[in-house]
PDB file of C-alpha atoms in Angstrom:
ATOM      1  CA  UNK A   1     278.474 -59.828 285.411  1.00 40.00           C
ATOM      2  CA  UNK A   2     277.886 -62.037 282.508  1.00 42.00           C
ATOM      3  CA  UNK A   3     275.500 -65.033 281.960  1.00 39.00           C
ATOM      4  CA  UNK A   4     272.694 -64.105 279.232  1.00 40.00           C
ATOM      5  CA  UNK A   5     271.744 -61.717 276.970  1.00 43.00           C
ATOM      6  CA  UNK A   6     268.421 -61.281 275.115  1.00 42.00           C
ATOM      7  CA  UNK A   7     267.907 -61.470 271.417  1.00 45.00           C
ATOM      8  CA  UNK A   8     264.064 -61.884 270.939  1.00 50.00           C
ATOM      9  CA  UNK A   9     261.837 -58.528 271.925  1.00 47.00           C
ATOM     10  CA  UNK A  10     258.620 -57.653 271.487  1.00 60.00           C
ATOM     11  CA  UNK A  11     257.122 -55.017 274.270  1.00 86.00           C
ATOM     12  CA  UNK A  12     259.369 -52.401 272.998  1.00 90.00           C
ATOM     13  CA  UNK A  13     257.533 -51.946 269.558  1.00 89.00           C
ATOM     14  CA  UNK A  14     255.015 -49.861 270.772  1.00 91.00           C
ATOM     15  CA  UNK A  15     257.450 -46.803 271.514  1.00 94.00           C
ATOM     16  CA  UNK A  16     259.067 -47.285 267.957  1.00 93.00           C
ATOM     17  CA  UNK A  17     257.064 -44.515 266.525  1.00 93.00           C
ATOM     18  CA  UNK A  18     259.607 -43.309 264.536  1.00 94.00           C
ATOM     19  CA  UNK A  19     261.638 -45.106 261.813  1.00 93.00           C
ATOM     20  CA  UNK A  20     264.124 -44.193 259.701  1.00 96.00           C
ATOM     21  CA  UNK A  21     267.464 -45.815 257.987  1.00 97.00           C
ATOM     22  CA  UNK A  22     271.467 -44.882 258.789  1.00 98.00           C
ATOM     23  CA  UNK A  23     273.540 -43.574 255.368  1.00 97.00           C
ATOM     24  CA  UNK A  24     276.244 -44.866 255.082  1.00 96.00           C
ATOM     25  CA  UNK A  25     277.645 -41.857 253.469  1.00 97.00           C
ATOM     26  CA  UNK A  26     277.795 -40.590 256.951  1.00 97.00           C
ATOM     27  CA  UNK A  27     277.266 -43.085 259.652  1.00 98.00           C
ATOM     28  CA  UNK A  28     279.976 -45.266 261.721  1.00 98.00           C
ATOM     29  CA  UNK A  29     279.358 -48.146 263.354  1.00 97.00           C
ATOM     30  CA  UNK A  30     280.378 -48.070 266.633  1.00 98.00           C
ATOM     31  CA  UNK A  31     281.176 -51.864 268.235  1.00 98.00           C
ATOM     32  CA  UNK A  32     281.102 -51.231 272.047  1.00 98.00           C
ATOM     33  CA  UNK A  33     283.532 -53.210 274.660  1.00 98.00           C
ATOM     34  CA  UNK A  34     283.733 -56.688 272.492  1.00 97.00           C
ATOM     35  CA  UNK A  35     286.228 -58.021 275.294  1.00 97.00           C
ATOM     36  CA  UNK A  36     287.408 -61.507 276.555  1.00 97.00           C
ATOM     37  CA  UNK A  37     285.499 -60.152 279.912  1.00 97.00           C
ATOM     38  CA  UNK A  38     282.386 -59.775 278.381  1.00 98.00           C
ATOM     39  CA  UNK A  39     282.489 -63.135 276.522  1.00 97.00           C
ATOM     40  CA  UNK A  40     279.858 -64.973 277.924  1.00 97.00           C
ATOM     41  CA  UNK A  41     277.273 -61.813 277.262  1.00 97.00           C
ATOM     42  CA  UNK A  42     278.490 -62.051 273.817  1.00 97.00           C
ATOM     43  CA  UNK A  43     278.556 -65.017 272.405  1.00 96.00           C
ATOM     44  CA  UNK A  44     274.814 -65.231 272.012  1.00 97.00           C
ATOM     45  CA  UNK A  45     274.703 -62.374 269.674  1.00 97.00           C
ATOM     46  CA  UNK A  46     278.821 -62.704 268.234  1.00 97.00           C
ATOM     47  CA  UNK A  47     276.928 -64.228 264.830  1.00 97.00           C
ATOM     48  CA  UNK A  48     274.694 -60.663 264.767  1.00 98.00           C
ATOM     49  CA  UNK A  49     277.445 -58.747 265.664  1.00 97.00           C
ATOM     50  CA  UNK A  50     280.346 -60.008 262.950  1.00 95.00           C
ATOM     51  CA  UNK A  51     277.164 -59.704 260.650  1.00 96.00           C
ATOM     52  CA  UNK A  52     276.740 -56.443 261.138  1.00 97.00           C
ATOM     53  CA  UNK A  53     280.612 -55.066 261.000  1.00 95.00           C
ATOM     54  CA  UNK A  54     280.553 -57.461 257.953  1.00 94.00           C
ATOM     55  CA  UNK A  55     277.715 -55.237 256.404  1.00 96.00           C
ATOM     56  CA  UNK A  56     279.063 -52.301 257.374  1.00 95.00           C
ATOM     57  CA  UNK A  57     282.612 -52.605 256.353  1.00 93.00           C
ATOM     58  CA  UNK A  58     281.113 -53.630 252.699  1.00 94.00           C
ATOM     59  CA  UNK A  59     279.289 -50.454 252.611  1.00 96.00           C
ATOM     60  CA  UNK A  60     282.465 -48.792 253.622  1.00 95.00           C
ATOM     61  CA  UNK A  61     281.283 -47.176 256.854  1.00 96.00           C
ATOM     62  CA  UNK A  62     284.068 -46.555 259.806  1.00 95.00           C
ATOM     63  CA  UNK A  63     284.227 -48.952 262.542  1.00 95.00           C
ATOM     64  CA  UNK A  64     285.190 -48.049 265.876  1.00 96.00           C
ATOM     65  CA  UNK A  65     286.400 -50.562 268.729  1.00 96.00           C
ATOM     66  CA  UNK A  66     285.816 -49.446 272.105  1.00 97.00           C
ATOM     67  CA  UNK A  67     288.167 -51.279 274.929  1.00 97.00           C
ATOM     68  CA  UNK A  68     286.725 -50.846 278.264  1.00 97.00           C
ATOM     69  CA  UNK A  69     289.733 -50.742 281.201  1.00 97.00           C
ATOM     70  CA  UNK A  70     291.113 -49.333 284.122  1.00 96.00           C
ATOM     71  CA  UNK A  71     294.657 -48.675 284.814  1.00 95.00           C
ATOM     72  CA  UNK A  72     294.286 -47.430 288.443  1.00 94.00           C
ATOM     73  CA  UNK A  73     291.973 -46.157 291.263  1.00 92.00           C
ATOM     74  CA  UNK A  74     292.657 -42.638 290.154  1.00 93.00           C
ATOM     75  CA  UNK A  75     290.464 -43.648 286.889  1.00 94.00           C
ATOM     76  CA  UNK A  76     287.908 -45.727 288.597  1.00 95.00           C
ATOM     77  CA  UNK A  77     285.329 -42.961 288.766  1.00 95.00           C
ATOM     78  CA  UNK A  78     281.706 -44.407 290.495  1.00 95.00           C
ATOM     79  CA  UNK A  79     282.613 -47.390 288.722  1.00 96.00           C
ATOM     80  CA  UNK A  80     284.688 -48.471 291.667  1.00 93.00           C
ATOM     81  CA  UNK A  81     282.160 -47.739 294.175  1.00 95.00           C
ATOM     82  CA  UNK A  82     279.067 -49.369 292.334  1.00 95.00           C
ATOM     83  CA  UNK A  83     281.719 -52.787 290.938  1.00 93.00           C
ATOM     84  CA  UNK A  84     284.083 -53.176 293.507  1.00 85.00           C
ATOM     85  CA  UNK A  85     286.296 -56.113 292.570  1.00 83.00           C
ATOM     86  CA  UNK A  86     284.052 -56.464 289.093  1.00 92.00           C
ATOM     87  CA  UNK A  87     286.213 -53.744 287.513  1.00 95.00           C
ATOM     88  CA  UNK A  88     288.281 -54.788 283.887  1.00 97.00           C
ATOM     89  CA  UNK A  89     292.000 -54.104 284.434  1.00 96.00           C
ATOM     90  CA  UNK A  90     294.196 -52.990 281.767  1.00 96.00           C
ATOM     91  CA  UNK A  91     296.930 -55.311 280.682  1.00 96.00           C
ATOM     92  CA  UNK A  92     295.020 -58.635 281.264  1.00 97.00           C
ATOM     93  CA  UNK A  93     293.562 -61.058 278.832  1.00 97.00           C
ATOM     94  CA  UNK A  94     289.874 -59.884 280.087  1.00 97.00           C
ATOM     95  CA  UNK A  95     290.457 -56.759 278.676  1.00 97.00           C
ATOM     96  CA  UNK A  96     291.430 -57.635 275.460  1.00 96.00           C
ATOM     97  CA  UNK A  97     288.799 -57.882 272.060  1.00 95.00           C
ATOM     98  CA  UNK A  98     287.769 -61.454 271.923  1.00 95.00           C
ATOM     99  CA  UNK A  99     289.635 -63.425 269.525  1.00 93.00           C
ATOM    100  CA  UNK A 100     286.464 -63.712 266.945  1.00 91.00           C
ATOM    101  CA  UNK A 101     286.497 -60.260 266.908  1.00 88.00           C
ATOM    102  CA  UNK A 102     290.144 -59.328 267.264  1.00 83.00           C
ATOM    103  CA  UNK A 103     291.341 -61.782 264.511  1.00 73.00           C
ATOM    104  CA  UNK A 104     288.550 -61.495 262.291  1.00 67.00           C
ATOM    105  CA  UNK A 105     287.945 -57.577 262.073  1.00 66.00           C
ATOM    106  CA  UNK A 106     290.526 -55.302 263.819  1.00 65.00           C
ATOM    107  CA  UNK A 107     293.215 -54.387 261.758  1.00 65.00           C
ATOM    108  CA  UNK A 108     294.922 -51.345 260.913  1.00 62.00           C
ATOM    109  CA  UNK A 109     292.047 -49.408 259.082  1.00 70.00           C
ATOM    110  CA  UNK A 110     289.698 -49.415 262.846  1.00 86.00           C
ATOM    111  CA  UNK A 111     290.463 -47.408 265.312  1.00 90.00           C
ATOM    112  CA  UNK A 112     289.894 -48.903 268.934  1.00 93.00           C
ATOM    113  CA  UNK A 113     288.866 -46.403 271.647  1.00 96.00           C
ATOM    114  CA  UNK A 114     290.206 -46.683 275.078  1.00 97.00           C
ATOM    115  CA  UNK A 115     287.932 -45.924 277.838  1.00 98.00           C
ATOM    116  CA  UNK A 116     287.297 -46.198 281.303  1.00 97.00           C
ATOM    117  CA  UNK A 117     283.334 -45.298 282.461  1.00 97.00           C
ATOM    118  CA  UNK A 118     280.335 -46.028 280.597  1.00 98.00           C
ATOM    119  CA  UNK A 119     280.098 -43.471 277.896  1.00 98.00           C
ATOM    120  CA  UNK A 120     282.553 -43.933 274.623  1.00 98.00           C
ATOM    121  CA  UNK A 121     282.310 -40.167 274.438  1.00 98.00           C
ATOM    122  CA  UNK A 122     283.746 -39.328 278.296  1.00 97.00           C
ATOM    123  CA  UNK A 123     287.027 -38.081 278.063  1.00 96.00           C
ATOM    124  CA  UNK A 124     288.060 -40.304 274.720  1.00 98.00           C
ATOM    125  CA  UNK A 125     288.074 -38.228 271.583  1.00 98.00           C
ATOM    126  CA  UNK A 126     285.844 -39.694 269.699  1.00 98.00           C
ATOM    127  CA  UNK A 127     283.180 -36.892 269.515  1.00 98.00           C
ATOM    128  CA  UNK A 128     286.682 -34.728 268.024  1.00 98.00           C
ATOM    129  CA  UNK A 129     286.932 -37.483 266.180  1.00 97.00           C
ATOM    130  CA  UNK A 130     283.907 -37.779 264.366  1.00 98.00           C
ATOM    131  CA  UNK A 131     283.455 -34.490 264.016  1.00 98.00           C
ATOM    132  CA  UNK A 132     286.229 -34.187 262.162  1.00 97.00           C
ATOM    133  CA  UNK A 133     285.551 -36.880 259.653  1.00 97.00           C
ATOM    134  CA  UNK A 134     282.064 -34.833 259.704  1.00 98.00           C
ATOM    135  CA  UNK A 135     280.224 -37.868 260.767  1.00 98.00           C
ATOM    136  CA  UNK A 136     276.032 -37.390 261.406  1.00 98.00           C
ATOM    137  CA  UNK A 137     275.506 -40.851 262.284  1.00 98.00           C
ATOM    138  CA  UNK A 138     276.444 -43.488 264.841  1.00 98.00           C
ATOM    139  CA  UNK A 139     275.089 -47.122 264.789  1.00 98.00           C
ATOM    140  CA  UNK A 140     275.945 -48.808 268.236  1.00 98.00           C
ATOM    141  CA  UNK A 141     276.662 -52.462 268.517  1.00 98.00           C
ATOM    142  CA  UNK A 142     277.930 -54.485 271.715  1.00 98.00           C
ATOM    143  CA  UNK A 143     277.500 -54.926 275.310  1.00 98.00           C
ATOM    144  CA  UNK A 144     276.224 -54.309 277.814  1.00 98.00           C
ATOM    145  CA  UNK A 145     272.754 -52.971 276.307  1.00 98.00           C
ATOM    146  CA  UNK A 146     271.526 -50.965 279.422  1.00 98.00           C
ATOM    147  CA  UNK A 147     275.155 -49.723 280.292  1.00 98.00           C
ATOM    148  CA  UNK A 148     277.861 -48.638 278.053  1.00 98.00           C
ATOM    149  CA  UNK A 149     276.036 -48.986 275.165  1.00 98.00           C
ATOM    150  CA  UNK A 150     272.800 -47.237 276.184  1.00 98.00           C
ATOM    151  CA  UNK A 151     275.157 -43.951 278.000  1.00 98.00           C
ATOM    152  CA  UNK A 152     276.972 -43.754 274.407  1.00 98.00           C
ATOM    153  CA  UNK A 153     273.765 -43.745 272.571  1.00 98.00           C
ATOM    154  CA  UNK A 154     272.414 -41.285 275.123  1.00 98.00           C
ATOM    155  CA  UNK A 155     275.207 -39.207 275.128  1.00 98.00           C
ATOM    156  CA  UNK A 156     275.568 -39.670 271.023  1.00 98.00           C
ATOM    157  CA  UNK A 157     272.105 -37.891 270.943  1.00 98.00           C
ATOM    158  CA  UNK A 158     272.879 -34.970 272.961  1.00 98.00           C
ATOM    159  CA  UNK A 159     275.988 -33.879 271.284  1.00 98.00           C
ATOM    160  CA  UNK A 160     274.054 -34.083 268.335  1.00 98.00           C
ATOM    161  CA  UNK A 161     274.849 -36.810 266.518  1.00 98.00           C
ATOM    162  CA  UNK A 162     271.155 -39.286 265.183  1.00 98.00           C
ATOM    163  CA  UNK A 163     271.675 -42.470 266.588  1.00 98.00           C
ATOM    164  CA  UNK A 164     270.828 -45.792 265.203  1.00 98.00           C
ATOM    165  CA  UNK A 165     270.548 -48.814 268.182  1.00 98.00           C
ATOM    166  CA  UNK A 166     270.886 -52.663 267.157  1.00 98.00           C
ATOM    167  CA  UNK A 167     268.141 -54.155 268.377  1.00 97.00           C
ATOM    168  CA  UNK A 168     270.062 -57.858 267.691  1.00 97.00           C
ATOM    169  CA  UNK A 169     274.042 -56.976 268.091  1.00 98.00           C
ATOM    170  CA  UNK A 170     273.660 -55.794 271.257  1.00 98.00           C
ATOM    171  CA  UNK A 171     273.288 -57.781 274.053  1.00 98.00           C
ATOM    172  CA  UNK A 172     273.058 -58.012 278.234  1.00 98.00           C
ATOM    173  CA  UNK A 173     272.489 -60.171 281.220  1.00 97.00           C
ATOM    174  CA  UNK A 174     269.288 -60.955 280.888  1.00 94.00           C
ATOM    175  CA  UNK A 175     266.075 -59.747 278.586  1.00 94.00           C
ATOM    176  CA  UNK A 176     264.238 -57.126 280.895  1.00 95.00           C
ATOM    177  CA  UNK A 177     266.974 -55.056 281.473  1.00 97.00           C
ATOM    178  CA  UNK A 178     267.763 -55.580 277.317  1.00 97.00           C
ATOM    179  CA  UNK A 179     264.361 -54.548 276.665  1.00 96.00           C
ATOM    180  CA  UNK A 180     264.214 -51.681 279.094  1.00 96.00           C
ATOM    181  CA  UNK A 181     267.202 -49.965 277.611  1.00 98.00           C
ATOM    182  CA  UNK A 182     265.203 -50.748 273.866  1.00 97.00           C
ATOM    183  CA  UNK A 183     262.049 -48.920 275.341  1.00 97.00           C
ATOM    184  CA  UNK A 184     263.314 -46.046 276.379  1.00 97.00           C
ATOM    185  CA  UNK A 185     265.780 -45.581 273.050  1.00 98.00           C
ATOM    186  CA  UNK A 186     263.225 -45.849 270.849  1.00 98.00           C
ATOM    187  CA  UNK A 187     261.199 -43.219 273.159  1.00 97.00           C
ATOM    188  CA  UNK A 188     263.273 -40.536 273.123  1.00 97.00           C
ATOM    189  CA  UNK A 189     267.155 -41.243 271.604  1.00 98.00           C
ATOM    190  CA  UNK A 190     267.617 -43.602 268.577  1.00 98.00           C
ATOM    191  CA  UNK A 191     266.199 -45.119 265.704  1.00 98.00           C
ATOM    192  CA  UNK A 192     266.455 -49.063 265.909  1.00 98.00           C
ATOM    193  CA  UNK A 193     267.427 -51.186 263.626  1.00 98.00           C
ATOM    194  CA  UNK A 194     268.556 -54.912 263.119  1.00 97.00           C
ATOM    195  CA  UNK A 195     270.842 -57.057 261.072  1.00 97.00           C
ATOM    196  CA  UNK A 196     267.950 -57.670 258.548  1.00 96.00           C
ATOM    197  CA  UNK A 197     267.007 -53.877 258.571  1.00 96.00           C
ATOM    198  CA  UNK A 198     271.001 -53.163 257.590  1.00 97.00           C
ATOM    199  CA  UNK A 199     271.429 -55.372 254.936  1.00 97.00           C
ATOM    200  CA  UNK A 200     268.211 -54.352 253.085  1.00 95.00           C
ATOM    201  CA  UNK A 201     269.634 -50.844 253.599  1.00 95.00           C
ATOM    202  CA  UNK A 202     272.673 -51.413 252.464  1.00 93.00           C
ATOM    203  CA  UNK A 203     272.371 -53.604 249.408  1.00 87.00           C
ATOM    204  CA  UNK A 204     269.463 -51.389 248.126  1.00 77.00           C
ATOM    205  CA  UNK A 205     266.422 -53.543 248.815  1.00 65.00           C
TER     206      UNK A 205
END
């Protein structure tokens, strides 16, 4: 489940009809399933990624760590129909934040969300959450583009929250799929953005 992930997209710019920058005032970033098992999806973008939780913990926006795992069949869901033996069991070092992540960000001010099926909204907290901290915006960072982080952007939007999508922090297995999930976003769900697009935001340029 891991070999590539794309960076460079074009194709997708013709559905970005609408623009439109996150305030921090009332955004999170949300860093999706940064595991040990997911490594070799995310090293290509771990530079774009520490950028932007760098950028958004200067301009004092939440960060939230989701931690994809499964404890048993009685959580496996469809996930242990459609993955079989591909599934991320809790208590090994696959599940656990990579180390550039772990040791460089998460500390006691982030929360990390457990979870176990695609959407960082299913059965979590987090929209309770949010909503109490009266949060309007999420910005989703991570992998895998077309999976987990495309349900939680989906599902972001339909329990009203406007959704911004890293076009550069986010990555998967290879650049159609990445670019699919980037079409169809920018379509009908979020508002994309990019490390660049964040730091001009954020330091008022």
């Amino acid at each position: 489940m891991a070999t590539s992930t794309s960076l460079k997209c074009s194709s997708y710019k013709k559905y970005e009809t609408r623009t439109r920058n996150p305030d921090p005032k009332s955004s999170v970033l949300l860093v999706i399933d940064a595991q040990n098992y997911f490594s070799s999806i995310l090293k290509p973008i771990l530079p774009n990624l520490l950028k932007t939780i760098h950028l958004c913990r200067h301009a004092n926006i939440p960060i939230f760590f989701t931690r994809h795992r499964h404890q048993s069949p009685a959580d496996y869901g469809m996930l242990g129909e459609w993955w079989d033996n591909e599934l991320v069991m809790d208590g090994t070092v696959e599940s656990q934040l990579m180390p550039e992540i772990e040791g460089a960000v998460v500390k006691k001010e982030y929360e990390v969300v457990e979870k176990n099926t695609y959407s960082a909204f299913a059965n979590t907290g987090l929209y309770e959450r949010l909503t109490e901290m009266g949060v309007e915006e999420v910005i989703v960072s991570g992998v895998m583009t077309n999976l987990c982080c495309e349900t939680t952007a989906r599902d972001a939007f339909v329990r009203g929250f406007r959704v911004f999508f890293s076009t550069d922090a986010t990555g998967t297995v290879d650049a159609e799929l990445h670019e699919a999930t980037l079409k169809n976003l920018a379509y009908g769900f979020a508002y994309l953005v990019d490390c660049q697009r964040l730091e001009n935001v954020f330091s008022g340029n």
